[in-house]
Amino acid sequence: MYRALRRKLSACIRRNDSIILENDDEICESITNPTIKYENEDIPSITVLNDECLLMIFSYLHTNDISRLERVCHRWKDLSYRSWRSVKYLECNNDTWYVNKNTNPQNSYMGKGRDHLVATLKKCGHFIEQFDLQLNSYSAVLLLTAVTQNCDNLLNININTELYPIKLSEIQICDLLKSSKKLKYFSIDGDYTSSPIFISCDKANNGLGTFLRHLSADTLERIHIGDICNEMKPFLIPILREFKCLKSFVCAGKVDYDEHLMRAIMSNKSLEHLCLSFNDCQSPKFIIPFLRNLTNLKNLILSHIFLRNRDLIGISNNCEQLELLDISGCARIKNIGASSIIKQTRLKILNITGLYSVTDEFIGDLSDSLTTLKCIGCKDVRDHGIIMLIRRASNLKYLDLTGCRITNATIQAAIEITTKRENNIKLVIVIRNNPFVDMNEFMELPSLLQIVTK
């Protein structure tokens, strides 16, 4: 019923969009007929709904639509003001706010979207908790200022300059962080070589990243730094050492993991989630020895880095709390290193995609708490180890075996095992483009088993 009422509400807003509102009560009466039919179902008039129901419907609308509700009638105008409290997320991108990346500041179409966003911030800025900035340079300066002035309860901030080169001064980011006293998550990413934000900051200050000084040490729990990590290291290292609430550090890109950075990471005993990915540098001596000391880690992502067998063995021997391990793309790993993963008794998610030299020899002995296994492209992984895992791990939910040498034997075993499952957990097995499996031989699958072949 709510879905139908939302369709009716949207229709009301669209009809009202082209009307000059001279008599609110007359307009309200004209759009609230006693009964309107949608898809052969009778839907009661929206006027029969109480304020709480209308507010629930309003909460699913985009902020653009909430603004337009104010023009329908006096009641909806009052409710729209109350509904701003439900707006927690602000996405500032060109598509959402009618801004084209090639337009100039004088374009009235772009200016309309920009001005509307600024007006929206004045209404709901106090309630917004998450801010995502991906606007072009013409709009970003004004909007960042508006966010700083109106959004004082931000919990998450994401600034991404990869899509559009944003021309901002570091002072603006400093002001934003100063006003965000409750910030828990901060993410910044972009291309240092081409983005004006980083060039201008580097010239104006003694290094990039001085705005990091204004992050709150009492609240910050997660920080995500992209390719610009190298330029920010002088200001990032104190955060890693001193922020005792920090639980997650993500550094994705080509970064020079020198001894100073790794010692800073190692010194933070509160870290539970660590991602050092997409860096195939030939100097793992500064990475692995320090990771062995992070005994409280629960999630470790080391995808596409220079990881050797003895490094993985050292991690498995020391990081005993791991629940997620991603070593995808670490093609140097062989069975001797991968076998050490069986020591992780709490492991729930394992990604060994792209480990072309491993077999299924160790897979059958993985933790019985495992829920997800991805081994895409592991051409030497065969039926025996996979069948043992399905039988052993009763909580297994997702198994991606694309590119593995899996045959009908695995499917038949999965049918027999899931038929007897008593925990009501569904198992999804992905075997795309597998020439060794003929699904025509299986007439019917149990309700707790799904096979994805395309």
Coordinates of C-alpha atoms in Angstrom, one line a residue:
M1 CA 0.0 0.0 0.0
Y2 CA 2.8 2.4 0.8
R3 CA 4.3 1.8 -2.6
A4 CA 1.1 2.7 -4.3
L5 CA 0.7 5.8 -2.1
R6 CA 4.2 6.9 -3.0
R7 CA 3.3 6.6 -6.7
K8 CA 0.3 8.7 -6.1
L9 CA 2.3 11.3 -4.1
S10 CA 4.8 11.5 -7.0
A11 CA 2.0 12.0 -9.4
C12 CA 0.6 14.8 -7.3
I13 CA 4.0 16.6 -7.2
R14 CA 4.4 16.2 -11.0
R15 CA 0.9 17.7 -11.6
N16 CA 1.6 20.5 -9.3
D17 CA 4.9 21.3 -11.0
S18 CA 3.3 23.2 -13.9
I19 CA 0.6 25.0 -11.9
I20 CA 0.8 28.6 -10.5
L21 CA -0.3 28.2 -6.9
E22 CA -2.8 30.9 -6.1
N23 CA -5.1 28.9 -3.9
D24 CA -3.4 26.2 -1.8
D25 CA -6.7 24.7 -0.6
E26 CA -8.1 24.5 -4.1
I27 CA -4.9 22.8 -5.4
C28 CA -4.9 20.4 -2.5
E29 CA -8.5 19.5 -3.2
S30 CA -7.8 19.0 -6.9
I31 CA -5.1 16.5 -6.4
T32 CA -6.7 14.4 -3.7
N33 CA -9.6 12.7 -5.4
P34 CA -11.4 10.2 -3.3
T35 CA -10.2 7.2 -5.3
I36 CA -7.5 6.9 -8.0
K37 CA -6.6 3.6 -9.7
Y38 CA -3.1 2.5 -10.3
E39 CA -2.6 -0.9 -11.9
N40 CA -6.1 -2.1 -11.2
E41 CA -6.0 -1.4 -7.5
D42 CA -8.0 1.0 -5.4
I43 CA -5.9 3.4 -3.4
P44 CA -7.4 5.7 -0.7
S45 CA -7.0 9.4 -0.9
I46 CA -3.7 10.7 0.6
T47 CA -5.7 13.0 2.8
V48 CA -6.9 10.1 4.9
L49 CA -3.3 9.5 6.1
N50 CA -2.2 11.0 9.4
D51 CA 0.9 13.1 9.8
E52 CA 3.1 10.1 10.8
C53 CA 2.2 8.1 7.7
L54 CA 2.9 11.1 5.4
L55 CA 6.2 11.8 7.1
M56 CA 7.2 8.2 6.5
I57 CA 6.4 8.5 2.8
F58 CA 8.2 11.9 2.6
S59 CA 11.3 10.2 4.1
Y60 CA 11.7 8.1 1.0
L61 CA 11.7 11.2 -1.3
H62 CA 14.7 13.0 -2.7
T63 CA 15.4 16.4 -1.2
N64 CA 14.3 18.0 -4.5
D65 CA 10.8 16.5 -4.0
I66 CA 10.7 17.5 -0.4
S67 CA 11.2 21.1 -1.4
R68 CA 8.4 20.9 -3.9
L69 CA 6.0 19.5 -1.3
E70 CA 6.0 22.9 0.4
R71 CA 3.9 24.3 -2.5
V72 CA 1.1 21.8 -2.3
C73 CA -0.9 23.0 0.7
H74 CA -0.4 24.5 4.2
R75 CA -0.4 21.1 5.9
W76 CA 2.2 19.6 3.6
K77 CA 4.3 22.7 4.0
D78 CA 4.4 22.2 7.8
L79 CA 5.1 18.5 7.3
S80 CA 7.9 19.1 4.8
Y81 CA 9.7 21.2 7.4
R82 CA 9.4 18.3 9.9
S83 CA 10.5 15.8 7.3
W84 CA 13.9 17.5 6.9
R85 CA 14.9 15.8 10.1
S86 CA 15.0 12.5 8.3
V87 CA 17.6 13.8 5.7
K88 CA 20.9 12.2 6.8
Y89 CA 22.8 11.9 3.6
L90 CA 23.8 14.6 1.1
E91 CA 25.3 13.6 -2.2
C92 CA 26.8 16.5 -4.1
N93 CA 27.4 15.3 -7.7
N94 CA 26.6 16.8 -11.0
D95 CA 23.8 14.5 -12.0
T96 CA 21.8 14.9 -8.8
W97 CA 21.9 18.7 -8.8
Y98 CA 21.6 19.3 -12.5
V99 CA 25.2 20.5 -13.0
N100 CA 27.1 19.7 -16.1
K101 CA 30.9 19.4 -15.8
N102 CA 31.5 21.5 -18.9
T103 CA 29.3 24.4 -18.0
N104 CA 30.6 27.7 -16.7
P105 CA 29.5 29.7 -13.7
Q106 CA 27.3 32.0 -15.8
N107 CA 25.1 29.1 -17.0
S108 CA 21.6 29.6 -15.4
Y109 CA 20.8 25.9 -15.5
M110 CA 23.9 25.1 -13.4
G111 CA 23.3 28.1 -11.2
K112 CA 19.7 27.0 -10.5
G113 CA 20.8 23.5 -9.3
R114 CA 23.6 25.1 -7.2
D115 CA 21.4 27.7 -5.6
H116 CA 18.7 25.1 -4.9
L117 CA 21.3 22.9 -3.1
V118 CA 22.5 25.9 -1.0
A119 CA 18.9 26.6 -0.1
T120 CA 18.3 23.0 0.8
L121 CA 21.4 23.0 3.1
K122 CA 19.9 25.9 5.1
K123 CA 16.9 23.7 5.8
C124 CA 18.4 20.3 6.5
G125 CA 22.1 21.0 7.0
H126 CA 21.8 20.6 10.8
F127 CA 20.5 17.0 10.4
I128 CA 22.9 15.8 7.7
E129 CA 25.4 13.2 8.9
Q130 CA 27.0 12.1 5.7
F131 CA 28.5 14.4 3.0
D132 CA 29.8 13.1 -0.4
L133 CA 31.5 15.7 -2.7
Q134 CA 32.0 14.9 -6.4
L135 CA 31.1 18.2 -8.0
N136 CA 33.0 20.1 -10.7
S137 CA 35.2 23.0 -9.9
Y138 CA 32.7 25.7 -10.7
S139 CA 30.3 24.6 -8.0
A140 CA 32.5 22.9 -5.4
V141 CA 33.9 26.1 -3.8
L142 CA 30.5 27.6 -3.1
L143 CA 28.9 24.3 -1.9
L144 CA 31.8 23.4 0.4
T145 CA 31.4 26.8 2.0
A146 CA 27.6 26.2 2.4
V147 CA 28.2 22.8 3.9
T148 CA 30.7 24.2 6.4
Q149 CA 28.2 26.9 7.5
N150 CA 25.1 24.7 7.8
C151 CA 26.2 21.1 8.4
D152 CA 27.6 21.0 12.0
N153 CA 26.7 17.4 12.8
L154 CA 28.6 15.5 10.0
L155 CA 29.7 12.0 10.9
N156 CA 31.0 11.0 7.4
I157 CA 32.9 13.1 4.8
N158 CA 34.0 11.9 1.4
I159 CA 35.9 14.2 -1.0
N160 CA 36.8 12.6 -4.3
T161 CA 38.6 14.6 -7.1
E162 CA 39.2 11.7 -9.5
L163 CA 36.1 12.4 -11.7
Y164 CA 36.4 16.2 -11.7
P165 CA 39.4 18.4 -10.9
I166 CA 38.1 20.4 -7.9
K167 CA 39.8 23.8 -7.3
L168 CA 39.7 24.3 -3.6
S169 CA 42.1 25.8 -1.1
E170 CA 43.2 23.8 1.8
I171 CA 41.8 26.5 4.1
Q172 CA 38.3 25.5 2.9
I173 CA 38.8 21.9 3.9
C174 CA 40.3 23.0 7.2
D175 CA 37.2 25.0 8.0
L176 CA 35.0 22.1 7.1
L177 CA 36.9 19.8 9.5
K178 CA 37.0 22.4 12.2
S179 CA 33.2 22.5 12.1
S180 CA 32.8 18.7 12.2
K181 CA 33.5 18.0 15.8
K182 CA 31.6 14.6 15.7
L183 CA 33.4 13.3 12.6
K184 CA 33.9 9.5 12.6
Y185 CA 34.8 8.8 8.9
F186 CA 37.0 10.9 6.6
S187 CA 37.9 9.9 3.0
I188 CA 39.9 11.9 0.4
D189 CA 41.1 10.7 -2.9
G190 CA 42.3 12.1 -6.2
D191 CA 45.1 12.5 -8.6
Y192 CA 47.9 14.6 -7.1
T193 CA 49.5 15.4 -10.4
S194 CA 46.5 16.9 -12.1
S195 CA 44.0 18.1 -9.5
P196 CA 44.2 21.9 -8.7
I197 CA 43.3 21.2 -5.1
F198 CA 46.5 19.4 -4.4
I199 CA 48.7 21.7 -6.4
S200 CA 47.4 24.9 -4.8
C201 CA 47.6 23.3 -1.3
D202 CA 51.2 22.3 -1.9
K203 CA 52.2 25.8 -2.9
A204 CA 50.3 27.5 -0.1
N205 CA 51.6 25.4 2.7
N206 CA 54.7 23.4 3.7
G207 CA 53.4 20.1 2.3
L208 CA 50.0 18.6 1.5
G209 CA 47.6 17.5 4.1
T210 CA 47.8 20.2 6.8
F211 CA 44.0 20.0 7.1
L212 CA 44.4 16.5 8.7
R213 CA 45.5 18.4 11.8
H214 CA 41.9 19.4 12.3
L215 CA 40.5 15.9 12.5
S216 CA 39.0 15.1 15.9
A217 CA 41.1 12.6 17.9
D218 CA 38.2 11.9 20.2
T219 CA 35.7 10.7 17.6
L220 CA 37.5 9.7 14.4
E221 CA 37.2 5.9 13.8
R222 CA 37.9 5.4 10.1
I223 CA 40.2 7.2 7.6
H224 CA 40.5 6.4 3.9
I225 CA 43.4 7.9 1.9
G226 CA 43.9 7.3 -1.8
D227 CA 46.9 7.8 -4.1
I228 CA 47.8 11.1 -2.3
C229 CA 48.9 9.2 0.8
N230 CA 52.6 9.8 0.0
E231 CA 52.2 13.6 0.0
M232 CA 50.2 13.5 3.3
K233 CA 52.5 11.2 5.2
P234 CA 54.0 13.9 7.5
F235 CA 50.5 14.7 8.8
L236 CA 49.1 11.2 8.6
I237 CA 51.7 9.5 10.8
P238 CA 50.7 11.5 13.9
I239 CA 47.1 10.5 13.4
L240 CA 48.0 6.8 13.2
R241 CA 50.1 7.1 16.4
E242 CA 47.8 9.3 18.5
F243 CA 44.2 8.7 17.6
K244 CA 43.2 6.0 20.1
C245 CA 39.6 5.6 18.6
L246 CA 40.9 4.8 15.1
K247 CA 39.6 1.4 14.1
S248 CA 40.0 1.4 10.3
F249 CA 42.8 2.7 8.0
V250 CA 42.5 2.3 4.2
C251 CA 45.4 3.2 2.0
A252 CA 44.6 2.2 -1.6
G253 CA 47.1 3.2 -4.2
K254 CA 50.8 3.4 -5.0
V255 CA 52.3 4.3 -1.7
D256 CA 55.8 4.2 -0.4
Y257 CA 55.4 2.1 2.8
D258 CA 58.5 3.3 4.5
E259 CA 59.6 2.4 8.0
H260 CA 58.1 5.5 9.6
L261 CA 54.6 4.9 8.1
M262 CA 54.7 1.2 9.1
R263 CA 55.8 1.9 12.6
A264 CA 53.0 4.4 13.0
I265 CA 50.5 1.8 11.8
M266 CA 52.0 -0.8 14.2
S267 CA 51.8 1.5 17.1
N268 CA 48.0 1.8 16.9
K269 CA 46.7 -1.1 18.9
S270 CA 43.0 -0.1 18.3
L271 CA 43.1 -0.9 14.6
E272 CA 40.7 -3.6 13.5
H273 CA 40.5 -3.0 9.8
L274 CA 43.6 -2.4 7.6
C275 CA 43.7 -2.1 3.8
L276 CA 47.1 -1.7 2.0
S277 CA 46.1 -2.7 -1.5
F278 CA 47.1 -2.1 -5.2
N279 CA 50.8 -1.6 -4.6
D280 CA 53.2 -4.1 -6.1
C281 CA 56.3 -2.4 -4.8
Q282 CA 59.4 -4.5 -4.5
S283 CA 60.1 -3.6 -0.8
P284 CA 57.9 -5.7 1.4
K285 CA 60.6 -5.5 4.2
F286 CA 58.8 -2.4 5.5
I287 CA 55.3 -4.0 5.4
I288 CA 55.1 -7.5 6.6
P289 CA 57.3 -7.5 9.8
F290 CA 55.2 -4.7 11.2
L291 CA 51.8 -6.3 10.3
R292 CA 52.7 -9.4 12.4
N293 CA 52.4 -7.2 15.5
L294 CA 48.8 -6.1 14.8
T295 CA 47.3 -8.9 16.8
N296 CA 43.9 -7.2 17.2
L297 CA 43.2 -7.0 13.5
K298 CA 39.9 -8.5 12.3
N299 CA 39.9 -7.4 8.7
L300 CA 43.1 -7.4 6.6
I301 CA 43.1 -6.5 2.9
L302 CA 46.5 -7.0 1.1
S303 CA 45.2 -7.3 -2.5
H304 CA 47.7 -6.8 -5.3
I305 CA 50.8 -6.2 -3.2
F306 CA 54.2 -7.9 -3.2
L307 CA 53.3 -10.7 -0.8
R308 CA 55.4 -13.8 -0.4
N309 CA 54.8 -17.2 1.2
R310 CA 56.8 -16.6 4.3
D311 CA 55.1 -13.2 4.7
L312 CA 51.6 -14.9 4.7
I313 CA 52.8 -17.5 7.1
G314 CA 54.0 -14.9 9.5
I315 CA 50.7 -13.1 9.4
S316 CA 48.7 -16.3 9.9
N317 CA 50.9 -17.2 12.9
N318 CA 50.4 -13.8 14.7
C319 CA 47.1 -12.3 13.6
E320 CA 44.8 -14.8 15.2
Q321 CA 41.7 -12.6 15.3
L322 CA 41.1 -12.3 11.6
E323 CA 37.6 -12.6 10.3
L324 CA 38.3 -11.2 6.8
L325 CA 41.4 -11.9 4.7
D326 CA 41.8 -10.6 1.2
I327 CA 45.0 -11.6 -0.6
S328 CA 43.6 -11.4 -4.1
G329 CA 46.1 -10.7 -6.9
C330 CA 49.1 -11.8 -4.8
A331 CA 50.2 -14.2 -7.5
R332 CA 53.4 -15.2 -5.7
I333 CA 51.5 -17.1 -3.1
K334 CA 51.6 -20.9 -3.5
N335 CA 50.2 -23.8 -1.4
I336 CA 52.9 -23.6 1.2
G337 CA 51.9 -20.1 2.1
A338 CA 48.1 -20.5 1.5
S339 CA 48.0 -23.6 3.8
S340 CA 48.9 -21.4 6.8
I341 CA 45.4 -19.8 6.5
I342 CA 43.9 -22.9 8.1
K343 CA 45.2 -21.6 11.4
Q344 CA 42.6 -18.8 11.2
T345 CA 39.8 -20.4 13.2
R346 CA 37.6 -17.2 13.2
L347 CA 37.9 -16.6 9.5
K348 CA 34.5 -15.8 7.8
I349 CA 35.5 -14.2 4.5
L350 CA 38.4 -15.3 2.3
N351 CA 39.4 -13.9 -1.1
I352 CA 42.2 -15.7 -2.9
T353 CA 41.2 -14.6 -6.4
G354 CA 44.1 -14.6 -8.9
L355 CA 46.3 -17.0 -6.9
Y356 CA 47.0 -19.0 -10.0
S357 CA 49.5 -21.4 -8.3
V358 CA 47.3 -22.7 -5.4
T359 CA 45.2 -25.9 -5.5
D360 CA 42.3 -27.1 -3.4
E361 CA 44.7 -28.9 -1.1
F362 CA 44.1 -26.6 1.9
I363 CA 40.6 -25.5 1.1
G364 CA 38.9 -28.4 2.8
D365 CA 40.6 -27.6 6.1
L366 CA 39.6 -24.0 6.3
S367 CA 37.7 -22.7 9.3
D368 CA 34.2 -24.1 9.7
S369 CA 33.0 -20.6 10.5
L370 CA 33.7 -19.5 6.8
T371 CA 30.7 -17.8 5.1
T372 CA 32.3 -16.5 1.9
L373 CA 35.1 -17.8 -0.4
K374 CA 36.2 -16.2 -3.6
C375 CA 38.8 -18.1 -5.7
I376 CA 38.2 -16.7 -9.2
G377 CA 40.8 -17.8 -11.7
C378 CA 42.4 -20.5 -9.5
K379 CA 42.6 -23.0 -12.3
D380 CA 44.0 -25.8 -10.2
V381 CA 41.2 -25.7 -7.6
R382 CA 39.2 -28.9 -8.1
D383 CA 36.3 -30.8 -6.7
H384 CA 37.8 -32.6 -3.7
G385 CA 38.7 -29.6 -1.5
I386 CA 35.6 -27.7 -2.4
I387 CA 33.3 -30.6 -1.5
M388 CA 35.1 -31.0 1.9
L389 CA 34.6 -27.3 2.6
I390 CA 30.9 -27.4 1.7
R391 CA 30.5 -30.3 4.1
R392 CA 32.6 -28.8 6.8
A393 CA 31.4 -25.1 6.8
S394 CA 27.6 -25.3 7.5
N395 CA 27.4 -21.5 7.5
L396 CA 28.8 -21.1 4.0
K397 CA 26.7 -18.6 2.0
Y398 CA 28.8 -17.6 -1.1
L399 CA 31.2 -19.6 -3.1
D400 CA 32.7 -18.1 -6.3
L401 CA 34.5 -20.8 -8.3
T402 CA 34.6 -19.0 -11.7
G403 CA 37.7 -20.2 -13.6
C404 CA 38.2 -23.2 -11.3
R405 CA 38.2 -26.8 -12.6
I406 CA 34.9 -27.7 -11.0
T407 CA 32.7 -30.5 -12.4
N408 CA 29.3 -32.0 -11.8
A409 CA 30.6 -33.8 -8.7
T410 CA 30.7 -30.5 -6.7
I411 CA 27.1 -29.6 -7.8
Q412 CA 25.9 -33.1 -6.8
A413 CA 27.6 -33.0 -3.5
A414 CA 26.2 -29.5 -2.8
I415 CA 22.7 -30.7 -3.5
E416 CA 23.0 -33.6 -1.1
I417 CA 24.6 -31.4 1.7
T418 CA 22.2 -28.4 1.4
T419 CA 19.2 -30.8 1.4
K420 CA 20.2 -31.8 4.9
R421 CA 21.0 -28.3 6.2
E422 CA 19.1 -27.4 9.3
N423 CA 20.2 -23.8 9.8
N424 CA 18.2 -22.5 6.8
I425 CA 21.2 -20.8 5.3
K426 CA 21.2 -20.6 1.5
L427 CA 24.4 -21.4 -0.4
V428 CA 25.1 -19.6 -3.7
I429 CA 27.7 -21.1 -5.9
V430 CA 29.0 -19.1 -8.9
I431 CA 30.6 -21.1 -11.8
R432 CA 30.3 -18.8 -14.8
N433 CA 31.4 -20.1 -18.2
N434 CA 32.5 -23.5 -16.8
P435 CA 32.8 -26.1 -19.6
F436 CA 33.1 -28.9 -17.0
V437 CA 29.6 -28.5 -15.5
D438 CA 26.4 -29.5 -17.3
M439 CA 23.4 -28.1 -15.4
N440 CA 21.0 -30.0 -17.6
E441 CA 21.8 -33.1 -15.6
F442 CA 20.2 -31.6 -12.5
M443 CA 16.4 -31.5 -12.8
E444 CA 15.8 -29.6 -9.5
L445 CA 17.8 -27.8 -6.9
P446 CA 17.0 -27.7 -3.2
S447 CA 15.6 -24.4 -1.8
L448 CA 18.9 -23.7 0.0
L449 CA 21.1 -24.0 -3.1
Q450 CA 21.5 -21.5 -6.0
I451 CA 23.8 -22.1 -8.9
V452 CA 24.9 -19.0 -11.0
T453 CA 26.2 -19.9 -14.4
K454 CA 25.9 -16.6 -16.3

